Amino acid sequence: MDLSAYQRMDANILLGIVNEKLRLECADLGELLLRYDMSQDVLKQRMSSIGYHYDEMSNQFKAHH
């Protein structure tokens, strides 16, 4: 899936794609950001807007408790 339009993509769809990339392709968030030329601030803001944060232990975006 192309992530070049991640800033305009529906945040819920973006969540699914990003978590899949983290699970299958990228060892951590830093690798994902580099590989897909993404801004950490923008991605984290987009995920926060739907109630998700990055969890380093699971290498996934998870819902806030």
C-alpha positions as a Markdown table, in Angstrom:
| # | Residue | x | y | z |
|---|---|---|---|---|
| 1 | Met | 0.0 | 0.0 | 0.0 |
| 2 | Asp | 1.3 | 3.4 | -1.0 |
| 3 | Leu | 1.8 | 5.7 | 2.0 |
| 4 | Ser | 2.8 | 8.8 | 0.0 |
| 5 | Ala | -0.6 | 10.4 | 0.8 |
| 6 | Tyr | -0.6 | 9.5 | 4.5 |
| 7 | Gln | -1.3 | 13.0 | 5.5 |
| 8 | Arg | -4.7 | 13.0 | 3.7 |
| 9 | Met | -5.6 | 9.4 | 4.2 |
| 10 | Asp | -8.5 | 8.5 | 6.5 |
| 11 | Ala | -6.8 | 8.0 | 9.9 |
| 12 | Asn | -8.5 | 4.7 | 10.6 |
| 13 | Ile | -7.3 | 3.2 | 7.3 |
| 14 | Leu | -3.8 | 4.7 | 8.0 |
| 15 | Leu | -3.8 | 3.0 | 11.3 |
| 16 | Gly | -4.4 | -0.4 | 9.8 |
| 17 | Ile | -1.7 | 0.1 | 7.1 |
| 18 | Val | 0.9 | 1.4 | 9.5 |
| 19 | Asn | 0.4 | -1.4 | 12.0 |
| 20 | Glu | 0.6 | -3.9 | 9.2 |
| 21 | Lys | 3.9 | -2.3 | 8.0 |
| 22 | Leu | 5.3 | -2.3 | 11.5 |
| 23 | Arg | 4.3 | -6.0 | 12.0 |
| 24 | Leu | 5.6 | -7.3 | 8.7 |
| 25 | Glu | 8.3 | -4.9 | 7.4 |
| 26 | Cys | 9.8 | -2.5 | 10.0 |
| 27 | Ala | 11.6 | -3.3 | 13.2 |
| 28 | Asp | 10.5 | -0.1 | 14.8 |
| 29 | Leu | 8.8 | 3.3 | 14.2 |
| 30 | Gly | 12.0 | 4.9 | 13.2 |
| 31 | Glu | 12.5 | 2.4 | 10.3 |
| 32 | Leu | 8.9 | 3.0 | 9.2 |
| 33 | Leu | 9.4 | 6.7 | 9.1 |
| 34 | Leu | 12.6 | 6.5 | 7.1 |
| 35 | Arg | 11.4 | 3.9 | 4.7 |
| 36 | Tyr | 8.2 | 5.7 | 3.8 |
| 37 | Asp | 9.5 | 9.3 | 4.3 |
| 38 | Met | 7.0 | 10.1 | 7.0 |
| 39 | Ser | 7.0 | 12.8 | 9.7 |
| 40 | Gln | 6.9 | 11.4 | 13.2 |
| 41 | Asp | 5.0 | 14.5 | 14.4 |
| 42 | Val | 2.4 | 14.2 | 11.7 |
| 43 | Leu | 1.9 | 10.5 | 12.1 |
| 44 | Lys | 1.7 | 10.6 | 15.9 |
| 45 | Gln | -0.8 | 13.6 | 15.6 |
| 46 | Arg | -2.9 | 11.6 | 13.1 |
| 47 | Met | -3.0 | 8.6 | 15.3 |
| 48 | Ser | -3.7 | 10.6 | 18.5 |
| 49 | Ser | -6.7 | 12.2 | 16.7 |
| 50 | Ile | -8.4 | 8.8 | 16.7 |
| 51 | Gly | -7.2 | 7.8 | 20.2 |
| 52 | Tyr | -4.0 | 5.8 | 19.4 |
| 53 | His | -0.4 | 6.1 | 20.6 |
| 54 | Tyr | 2.8 | 4.2 | 19.6 |
| 55 | Asp | 3.7 | 1.3 | 21.9 |
| 56 | Glu | 7.4 | 0.4 | 21.7 |
| 57 | Met | 7.0 | -2.9 | 23.4 |
| 58 | Ser | 4.6 | -4.3 | 20.8 |
| 59 | Asn | 5.8 | -2.1 | 17.9 |
| 60 | Gln | 2.2 | -1.1 | 17.2 |
| 61 | Phe | -0.1 | 1.8 | 17.5 |
| 62 | Lys | -2.6 | 1.0 | 20.3 |
| 63 | Ala | -5.7 | 2.6 | 21.8 |
| 64 | His | -5.2 | 5.0 | 24.7 |
| 65 | His | -6.5 | 3.6 | 28.0 |
